[in-house]
XYZ file of C-alpha atoms in Angstrom:
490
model
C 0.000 0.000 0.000
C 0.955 3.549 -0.951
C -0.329 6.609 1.077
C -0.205 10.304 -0.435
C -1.046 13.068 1.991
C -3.199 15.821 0.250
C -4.864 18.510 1.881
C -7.511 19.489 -1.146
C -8.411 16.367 -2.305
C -10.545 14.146 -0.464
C -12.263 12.497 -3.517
C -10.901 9.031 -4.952
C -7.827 9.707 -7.588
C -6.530 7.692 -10.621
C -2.516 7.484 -10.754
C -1.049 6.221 -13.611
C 2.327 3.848 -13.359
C 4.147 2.520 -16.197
C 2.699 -0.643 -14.861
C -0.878 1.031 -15.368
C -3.762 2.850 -13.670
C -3.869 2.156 -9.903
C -6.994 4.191 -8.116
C -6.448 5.934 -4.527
C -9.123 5.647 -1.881
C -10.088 9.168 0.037
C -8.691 8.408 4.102
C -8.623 10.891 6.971
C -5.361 10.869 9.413
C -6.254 11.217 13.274
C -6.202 14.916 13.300
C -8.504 14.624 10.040
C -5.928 15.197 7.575
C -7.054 14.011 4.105
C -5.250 11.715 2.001
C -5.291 9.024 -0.972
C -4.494 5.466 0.287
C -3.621 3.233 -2.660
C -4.063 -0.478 -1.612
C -2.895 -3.857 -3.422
C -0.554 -2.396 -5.684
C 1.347 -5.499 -7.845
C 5.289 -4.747 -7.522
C 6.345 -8.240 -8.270
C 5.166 -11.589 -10.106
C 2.700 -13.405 -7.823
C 3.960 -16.282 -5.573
C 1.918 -18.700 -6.670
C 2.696 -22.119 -8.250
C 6.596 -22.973 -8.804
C 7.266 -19.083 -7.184
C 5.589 -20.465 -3.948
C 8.092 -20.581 -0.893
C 10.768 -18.649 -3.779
C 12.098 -15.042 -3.165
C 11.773 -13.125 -6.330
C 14.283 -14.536 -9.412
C 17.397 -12.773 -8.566
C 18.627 -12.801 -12.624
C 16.732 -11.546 -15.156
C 17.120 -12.935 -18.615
C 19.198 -11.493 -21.474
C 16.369 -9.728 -23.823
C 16.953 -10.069 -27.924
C 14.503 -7.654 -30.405
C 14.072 -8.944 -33.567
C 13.584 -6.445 -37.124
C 11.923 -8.037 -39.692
C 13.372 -7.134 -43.186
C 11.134 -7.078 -46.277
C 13.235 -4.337 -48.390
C 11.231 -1.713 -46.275
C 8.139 -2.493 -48.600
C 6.626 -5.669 -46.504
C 7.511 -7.732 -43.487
C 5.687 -8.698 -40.385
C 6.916 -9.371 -36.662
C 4.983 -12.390 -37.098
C 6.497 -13.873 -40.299
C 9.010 -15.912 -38.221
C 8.503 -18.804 -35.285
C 10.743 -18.639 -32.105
C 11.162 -22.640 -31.535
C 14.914 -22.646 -32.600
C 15.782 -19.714 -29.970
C 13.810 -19.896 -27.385
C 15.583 -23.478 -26.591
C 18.097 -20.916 -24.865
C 17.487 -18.614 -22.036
C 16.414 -15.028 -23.731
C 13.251 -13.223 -23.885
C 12.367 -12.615 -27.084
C 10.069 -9.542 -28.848
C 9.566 -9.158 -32.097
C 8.017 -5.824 -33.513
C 6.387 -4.141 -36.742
C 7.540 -0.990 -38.397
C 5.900 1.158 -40.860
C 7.014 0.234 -44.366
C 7.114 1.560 -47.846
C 5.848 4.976 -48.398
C 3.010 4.929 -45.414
C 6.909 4.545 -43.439
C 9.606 6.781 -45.476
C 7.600 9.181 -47.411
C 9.202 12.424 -47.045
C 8.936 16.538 -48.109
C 12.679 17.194 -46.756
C 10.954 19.431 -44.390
C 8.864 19.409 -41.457
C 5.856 18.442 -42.966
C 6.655 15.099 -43.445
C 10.561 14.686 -42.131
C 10.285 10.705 -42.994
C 11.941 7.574 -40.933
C 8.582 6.996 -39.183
C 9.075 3.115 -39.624
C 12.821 3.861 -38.049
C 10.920 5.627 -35.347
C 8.620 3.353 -34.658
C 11.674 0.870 -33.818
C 12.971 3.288 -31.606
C 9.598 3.919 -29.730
C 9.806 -0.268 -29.432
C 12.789 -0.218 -27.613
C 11.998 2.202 -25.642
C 8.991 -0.005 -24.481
C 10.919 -2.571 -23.986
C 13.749 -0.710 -21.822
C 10.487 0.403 -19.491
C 8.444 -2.688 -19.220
C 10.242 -5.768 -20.477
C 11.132 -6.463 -16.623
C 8.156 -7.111 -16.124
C 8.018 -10.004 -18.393
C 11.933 -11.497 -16.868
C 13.731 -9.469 -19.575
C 16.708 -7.533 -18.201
C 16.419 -3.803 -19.658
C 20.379 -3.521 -19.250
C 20.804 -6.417 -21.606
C 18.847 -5.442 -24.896
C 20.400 -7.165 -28.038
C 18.963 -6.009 -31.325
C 18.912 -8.198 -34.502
C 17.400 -7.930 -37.956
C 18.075 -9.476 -41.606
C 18.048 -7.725 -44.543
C 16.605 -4.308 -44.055
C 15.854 -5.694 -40.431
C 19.951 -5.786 -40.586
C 20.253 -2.339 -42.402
C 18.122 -0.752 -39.547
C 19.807 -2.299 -36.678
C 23.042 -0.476 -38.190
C 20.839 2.856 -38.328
C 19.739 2.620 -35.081
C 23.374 1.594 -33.766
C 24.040 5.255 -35.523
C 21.028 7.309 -34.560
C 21.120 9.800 -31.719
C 17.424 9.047 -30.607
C 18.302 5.155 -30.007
C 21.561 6.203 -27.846
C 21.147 3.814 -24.629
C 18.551 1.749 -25.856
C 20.162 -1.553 -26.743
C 24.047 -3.217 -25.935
C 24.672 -4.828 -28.875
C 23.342 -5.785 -32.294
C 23.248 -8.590 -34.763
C 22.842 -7.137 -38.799
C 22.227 -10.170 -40.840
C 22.725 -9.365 -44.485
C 22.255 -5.570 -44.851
C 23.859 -2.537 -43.470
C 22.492 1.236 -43.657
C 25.390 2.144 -45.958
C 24.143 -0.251 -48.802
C 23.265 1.386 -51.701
C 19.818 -0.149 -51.872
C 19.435 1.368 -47.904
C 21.349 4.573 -47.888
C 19.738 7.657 -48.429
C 19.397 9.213 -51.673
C 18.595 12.511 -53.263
C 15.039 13.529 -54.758
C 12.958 13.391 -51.521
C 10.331 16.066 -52.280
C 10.769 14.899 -56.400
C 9.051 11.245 -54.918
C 6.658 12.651 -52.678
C 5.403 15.005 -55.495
C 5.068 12.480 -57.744
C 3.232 10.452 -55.405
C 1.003 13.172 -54.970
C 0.239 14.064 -58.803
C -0.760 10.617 -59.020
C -3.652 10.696 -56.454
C -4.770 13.914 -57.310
C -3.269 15.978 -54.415
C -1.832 19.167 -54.553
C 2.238 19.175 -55.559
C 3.064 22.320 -53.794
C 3.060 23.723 -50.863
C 4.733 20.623 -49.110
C 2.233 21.116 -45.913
C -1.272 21.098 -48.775
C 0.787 18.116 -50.603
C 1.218 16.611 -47.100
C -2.661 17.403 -45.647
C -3.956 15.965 -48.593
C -2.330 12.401 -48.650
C -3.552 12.007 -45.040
C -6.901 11.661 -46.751
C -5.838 9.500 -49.166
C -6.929 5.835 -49.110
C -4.195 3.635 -47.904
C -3.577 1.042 -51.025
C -3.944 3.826 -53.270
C -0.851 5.206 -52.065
C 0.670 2.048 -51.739
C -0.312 1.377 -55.230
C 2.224 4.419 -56.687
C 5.284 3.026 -55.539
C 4.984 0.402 -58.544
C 5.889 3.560 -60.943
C 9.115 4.426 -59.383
C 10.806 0.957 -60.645
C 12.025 1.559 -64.465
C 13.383 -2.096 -64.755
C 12.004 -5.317 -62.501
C 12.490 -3.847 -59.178
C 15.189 -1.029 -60.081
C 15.836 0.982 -58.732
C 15.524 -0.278 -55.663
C 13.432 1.157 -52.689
C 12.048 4.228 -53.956
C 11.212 5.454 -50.091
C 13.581 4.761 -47.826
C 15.776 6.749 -44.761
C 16.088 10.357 -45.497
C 18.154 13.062 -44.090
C 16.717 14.990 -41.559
C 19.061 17.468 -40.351
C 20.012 18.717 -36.616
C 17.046 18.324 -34.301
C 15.402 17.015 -31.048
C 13.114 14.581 -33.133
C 15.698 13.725 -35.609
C 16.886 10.312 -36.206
C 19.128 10.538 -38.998
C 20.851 14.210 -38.611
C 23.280 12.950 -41.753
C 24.669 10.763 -44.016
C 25.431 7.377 -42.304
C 28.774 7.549 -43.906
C 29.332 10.762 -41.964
C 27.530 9.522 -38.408
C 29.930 7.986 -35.648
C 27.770 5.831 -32.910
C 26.809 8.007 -29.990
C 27.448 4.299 -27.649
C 29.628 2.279 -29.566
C 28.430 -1.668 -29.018
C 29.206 -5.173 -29.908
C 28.569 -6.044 -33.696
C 28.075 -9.620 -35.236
C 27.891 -9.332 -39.264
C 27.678 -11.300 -42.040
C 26.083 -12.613 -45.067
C 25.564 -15.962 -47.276
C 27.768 -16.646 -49.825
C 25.044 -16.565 -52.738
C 23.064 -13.822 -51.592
C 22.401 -12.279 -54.913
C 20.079 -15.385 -55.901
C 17.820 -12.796 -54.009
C 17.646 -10.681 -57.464
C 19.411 -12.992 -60.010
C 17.147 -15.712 -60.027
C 14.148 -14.000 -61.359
C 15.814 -13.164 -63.994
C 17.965 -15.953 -64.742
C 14.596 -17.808 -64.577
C 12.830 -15.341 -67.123
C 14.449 -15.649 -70.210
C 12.674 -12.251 -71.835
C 14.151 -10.524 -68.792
C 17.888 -12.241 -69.370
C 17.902 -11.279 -72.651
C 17.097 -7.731 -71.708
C 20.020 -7.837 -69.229
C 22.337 -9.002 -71.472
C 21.193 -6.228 -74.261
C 21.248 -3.285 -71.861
C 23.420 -4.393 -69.344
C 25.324 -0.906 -69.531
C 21.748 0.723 -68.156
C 20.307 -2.043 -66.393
C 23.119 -2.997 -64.044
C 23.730 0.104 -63.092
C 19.953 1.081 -61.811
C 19.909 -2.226 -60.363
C 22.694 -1.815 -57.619
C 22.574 0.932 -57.614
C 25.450 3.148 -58.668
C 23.953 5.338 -61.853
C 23.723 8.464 -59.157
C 27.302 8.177 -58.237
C 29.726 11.099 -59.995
C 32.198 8.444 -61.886
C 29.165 6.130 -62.667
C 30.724 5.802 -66.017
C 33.935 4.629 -65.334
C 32.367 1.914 -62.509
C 30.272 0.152 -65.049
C 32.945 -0.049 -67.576
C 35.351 -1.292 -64.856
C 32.114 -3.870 -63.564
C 31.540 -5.492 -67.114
C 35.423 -6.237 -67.400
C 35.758 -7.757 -63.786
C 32.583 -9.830 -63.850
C 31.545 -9.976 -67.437
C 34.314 -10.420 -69.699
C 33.136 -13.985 -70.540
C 29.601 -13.442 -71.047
C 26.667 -12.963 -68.890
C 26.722 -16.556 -67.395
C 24.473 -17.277 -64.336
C 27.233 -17.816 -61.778
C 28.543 -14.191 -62.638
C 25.084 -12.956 -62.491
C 24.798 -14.141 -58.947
C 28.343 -13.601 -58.420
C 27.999 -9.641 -59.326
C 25.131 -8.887 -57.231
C 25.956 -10.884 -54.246
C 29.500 -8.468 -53.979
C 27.807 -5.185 -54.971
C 24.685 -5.148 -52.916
C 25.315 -7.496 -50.149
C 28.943 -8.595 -49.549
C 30.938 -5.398 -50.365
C 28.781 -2.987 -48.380
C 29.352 -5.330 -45.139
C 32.740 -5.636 -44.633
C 33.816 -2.360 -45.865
C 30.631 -1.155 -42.885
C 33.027 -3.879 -40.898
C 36.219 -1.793 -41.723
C 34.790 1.519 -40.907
C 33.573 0.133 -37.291
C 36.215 -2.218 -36.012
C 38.335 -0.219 -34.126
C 35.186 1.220 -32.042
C 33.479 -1.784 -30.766
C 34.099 -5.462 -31.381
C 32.907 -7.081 -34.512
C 32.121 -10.338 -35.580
C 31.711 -11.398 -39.091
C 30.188 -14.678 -40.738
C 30.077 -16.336 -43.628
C 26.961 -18.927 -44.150
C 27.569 -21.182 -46.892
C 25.756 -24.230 -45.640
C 23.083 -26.019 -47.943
C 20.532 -27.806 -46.403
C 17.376 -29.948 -46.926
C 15.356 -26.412 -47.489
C 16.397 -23.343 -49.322
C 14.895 -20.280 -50.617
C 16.321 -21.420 -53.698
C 13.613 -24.219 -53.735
C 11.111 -21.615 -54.433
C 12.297 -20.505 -57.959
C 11.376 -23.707 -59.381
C 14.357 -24.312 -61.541
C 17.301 -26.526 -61.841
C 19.494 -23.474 -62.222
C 19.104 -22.045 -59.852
C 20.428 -23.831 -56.290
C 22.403 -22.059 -53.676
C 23.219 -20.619 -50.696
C 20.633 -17.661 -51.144
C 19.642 -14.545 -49.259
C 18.081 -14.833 -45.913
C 19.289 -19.021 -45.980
C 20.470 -18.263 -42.702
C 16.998 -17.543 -40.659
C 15.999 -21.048 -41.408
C 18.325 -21.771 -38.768
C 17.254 -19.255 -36.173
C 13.525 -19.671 -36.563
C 12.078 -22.547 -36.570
C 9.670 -21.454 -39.308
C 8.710 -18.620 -41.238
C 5.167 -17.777 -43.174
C 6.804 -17.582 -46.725
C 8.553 -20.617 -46.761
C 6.946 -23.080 -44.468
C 9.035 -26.490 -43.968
C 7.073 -29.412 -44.032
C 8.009 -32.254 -41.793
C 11.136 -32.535 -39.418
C 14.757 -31.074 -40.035
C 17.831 -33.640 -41.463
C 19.342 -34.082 -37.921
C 22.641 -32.416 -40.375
C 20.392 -29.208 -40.337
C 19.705 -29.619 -36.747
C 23.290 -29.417 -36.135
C 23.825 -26.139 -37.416
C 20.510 -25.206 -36.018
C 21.821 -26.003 -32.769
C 25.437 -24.212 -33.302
C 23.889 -21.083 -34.765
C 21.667 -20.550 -32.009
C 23.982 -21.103 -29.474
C 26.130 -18.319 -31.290
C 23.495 -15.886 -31.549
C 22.498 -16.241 -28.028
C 25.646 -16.371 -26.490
C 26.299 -13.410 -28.044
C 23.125 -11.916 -26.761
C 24.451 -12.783 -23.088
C 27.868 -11.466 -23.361
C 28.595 -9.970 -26.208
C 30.937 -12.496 -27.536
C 29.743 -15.444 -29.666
C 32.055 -18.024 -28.126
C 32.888 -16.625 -24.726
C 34.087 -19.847 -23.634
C 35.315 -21.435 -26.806
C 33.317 -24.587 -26.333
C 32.257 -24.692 -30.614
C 35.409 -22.537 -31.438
C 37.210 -19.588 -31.023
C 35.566 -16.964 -33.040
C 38.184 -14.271 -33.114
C 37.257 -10.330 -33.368
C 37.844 -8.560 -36.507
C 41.240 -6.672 -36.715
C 42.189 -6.896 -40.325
C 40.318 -4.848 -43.359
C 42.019 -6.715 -46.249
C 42.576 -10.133 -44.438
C 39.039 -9.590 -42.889
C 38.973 -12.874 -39.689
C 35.296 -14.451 -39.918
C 33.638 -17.345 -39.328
C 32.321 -19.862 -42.034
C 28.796 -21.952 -41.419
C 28.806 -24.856 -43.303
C 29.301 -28.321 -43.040
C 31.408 -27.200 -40.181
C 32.655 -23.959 -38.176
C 35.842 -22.824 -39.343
C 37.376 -19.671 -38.638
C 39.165 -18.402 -41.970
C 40.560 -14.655 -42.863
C 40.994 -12.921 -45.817
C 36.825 -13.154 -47.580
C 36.522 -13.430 -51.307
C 39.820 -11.264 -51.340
C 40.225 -10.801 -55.498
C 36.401 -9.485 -55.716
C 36.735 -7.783 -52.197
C 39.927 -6.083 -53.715
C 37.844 -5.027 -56.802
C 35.161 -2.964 -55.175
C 38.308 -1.589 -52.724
C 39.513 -0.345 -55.821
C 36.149 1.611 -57.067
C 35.760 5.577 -56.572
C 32.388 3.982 -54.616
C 31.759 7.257 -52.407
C 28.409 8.504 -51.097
C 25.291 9.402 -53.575
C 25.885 13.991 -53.371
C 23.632 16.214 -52.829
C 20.870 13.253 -50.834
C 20.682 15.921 -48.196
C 17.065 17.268 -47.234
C 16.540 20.328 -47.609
C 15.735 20.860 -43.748
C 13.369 24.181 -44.178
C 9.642 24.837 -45.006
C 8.768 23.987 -48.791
């Protein structure tokens, strides 16, 4: 019970706790004093059943907040099953985000600043950092973890000012923010005027453009982003993080590549060693599409990264089409050329630009099991190691590629080890803090870059995919110019 002396207030009061609403009763002291007497308020889990006769658990569990990806155009918190990883002691949340234009729209002004999906992690974990206590989740041991643009937005956050003290460490799985398919690029108010021509809405002022889409039904809007792809899905992401300048409310005050982490954390990185199967094998699979590649490759390729924005765009695609293409346009090099440029490359040089600030871990997932996304393109060429192949080892399931029946007890294996990796790290902030499956070693190196290879076994190795690692080292690959907002009324 709680007792508040008050003098004017003798009627009963509502008080509202971060626990919720707990009502006061109007009391009288001896000397008829008023006051509010609150009565059976819950501080702790109740002793009942296996807490009987048991003082209140003295350790809380390690907490690990999972970011769906979905190319920030889809994705649900409940897309993925938690069998695999809750085998290990962790609470685990998973949480939506606004997504595609209804999430990243933006004027490049106040009237619609943009990252509201970004900020709608943030307000997560700050949920989580007040109430997951209450649930046996220790608040000082927040480990965040996404895949794809889940992985591109725990970099963001591990760079944003308004998620400072939020989390201890973070897991990106096959994206980073400074991807060229998640970094921010120029023509902010250009998309959101377009957008608005489309549905009939004012394109000017930015606050009547702005007012009006508010009315606008929701799958209409969605419906425009279709007409910002000029090839397949290129380029890619048409709304995405934007700039937003100094401010309280800001989550992205610049460039990532110009951002240094307010807390510096823990890292584990990596990718799979065919992620580009991700884009490749629709159109290795289409042959009207292949064709159309291999005809236009000099406009194509470059929208589909992308790199067309960059100032020696030019001179990149020439250098591109001798490194990958000299041959011919086989499938391997297909696969080859977009796992490096939007996947592989963008990690480790992320890696090189963070190692000496926090410790970093870096994989490499190459194993091939039973079930692979591959399986879904329906075609003998197409069989690898493919984006996302790792979270059918984390989760024991997933709503867009359901595995029927049990797991090869092969699979289970590096179910088991991957797991243990993850969560360990989520405890500690090592991987293998007590070298039990191996000795995962930090990253120290940028051109013999230490990580660790899933596959058939764990083996630590150093130096990744060094020629074609080398290549995009040697590219003038520097940030998109002028994808600053504007940062004033329009």
């Amino acid at each position: 019970m709680t007792a508040t002396g008050v003098d004017a207030e003798a009627d009963r009061r509502m008080v509202r706790t971060r626990q919720g609403a707990v009502r006061g009763t109007a009391k009288q002291s001896y000397h008829g004093r008023h006051f509010l007497a609150f009565y059976n308020i819950p501080f702790a889990q109740p002793p009942v059943g296996p807490l009987r006769f048991r003082p209140k658990p003295a350790k809380l569990l390690p907490v690990m907040v999972w970011i769906h990806g979905g190319g920030f155009v889809e994705g649900s918190a409940t897309w993925y099953e938690p069998g695999f990883l809750l085998d290990h002691d962790i609470v685990l949340v998973t949480t939506n985000y606004r997504v595609g234009l209804l999430g990243f729209l933006s004027t490049g002004d106040k009237n619609a600043p943009g990252n509201y999906g970004l900020k709608d992690q943030v307000a997560a974990l700050r949920w989580v950092k007040e109430n997951i206590e209450a649930f046996g989740g220790d608040p000082n041991s927040v480990t965040i973890f996404g895949e794809s643009a889940g992985g591109a937005s725990v970099h963001y956050l591990m760079l944003s000012p308004l998620a400072k003290g939020l989390f201890h460490r973070a897991i990106s799985q096959s994206g980073v923010c400074t991807a060229p398919w998640a970094a921010p690029k120029p023509g902010l108010l250009d998309r959101a005027r377009k957008v608005a021509a489309m549905v009939g809405c004012p394109t000017e002022p930015s606050a009547a453009l702005v007012d009006c889409l508010r009315t606008v039904d929701d799958y209409t809007l969605i419906a425009t982003e279709w007409s910002f792809f000029e090839w397949f899905i290129s380029p890619p992401i048409p709304f995405r993080a934007a700039i937003e300048g100094e401010g309280e409310d800001s989550f992205l005050p610049k460039h990532p590549a110009d951002l240094r982490p307010h807390t510096a954390v823990p890292w584990l990185t990596g990718v799979t060693i065919e992620e580009g199967y991700f884009i490749s094998a629709p159109i290795i699979t289409n042959k009207t599409m292949l064709n159309e590649l291999k005809e236009n490759s000099k406009k194509l390729l470059p929208i589909s990264v992308p790199f067309h924005l960059l100032p020696q765009a030019n001179l990149i695609n020439d250098k591109i089409h001798d490194f990958y293409f000299s041959s011919g346009f086989s499938n391997d090099k297909i696969t080859e050329f977009f796992s490096d440029s939007v996947f592989i490359w963008p990690a480790t040089d992320a890696v090189s630009s963070y190692k000496d600030k926090a410790p970093v871990y870096f994989y490499l997932f190459s194993y091939k099991g039973k079930y692979s996304f591959t399986d879904l393109a329906g075609s003998e060429e197409v069989s690898g190691v493919a984006h996302a192949e790792d979270l059918l080892y984390l989760f024991s399931n997933n709503s867009y590629y359901v595995i029927p029946g049990e797991r090869p007890a092969k699979d289970m294996e590096v179910v088991k080890a991957m797991t243990k990796l993850w969560t360990n790290f989520a405890k500690t902030g090592n991987p293998t803090p007590n070298d039990d499956l191996v000795h995962w070693p930090r990253v120290t190196s940028d051109t013999k870059l230490e990580y660790l290879e899933i596959g058939k076994k764990l083996e630590v190795k150093k130096g990744l995919l060094e020629e074609r690692m080398e290549f995009w080292r040697s590219l003038p690959l520097a940030k998109v110019p002028q994808c600053y907002v504007l940062n004033q009324e329009l």
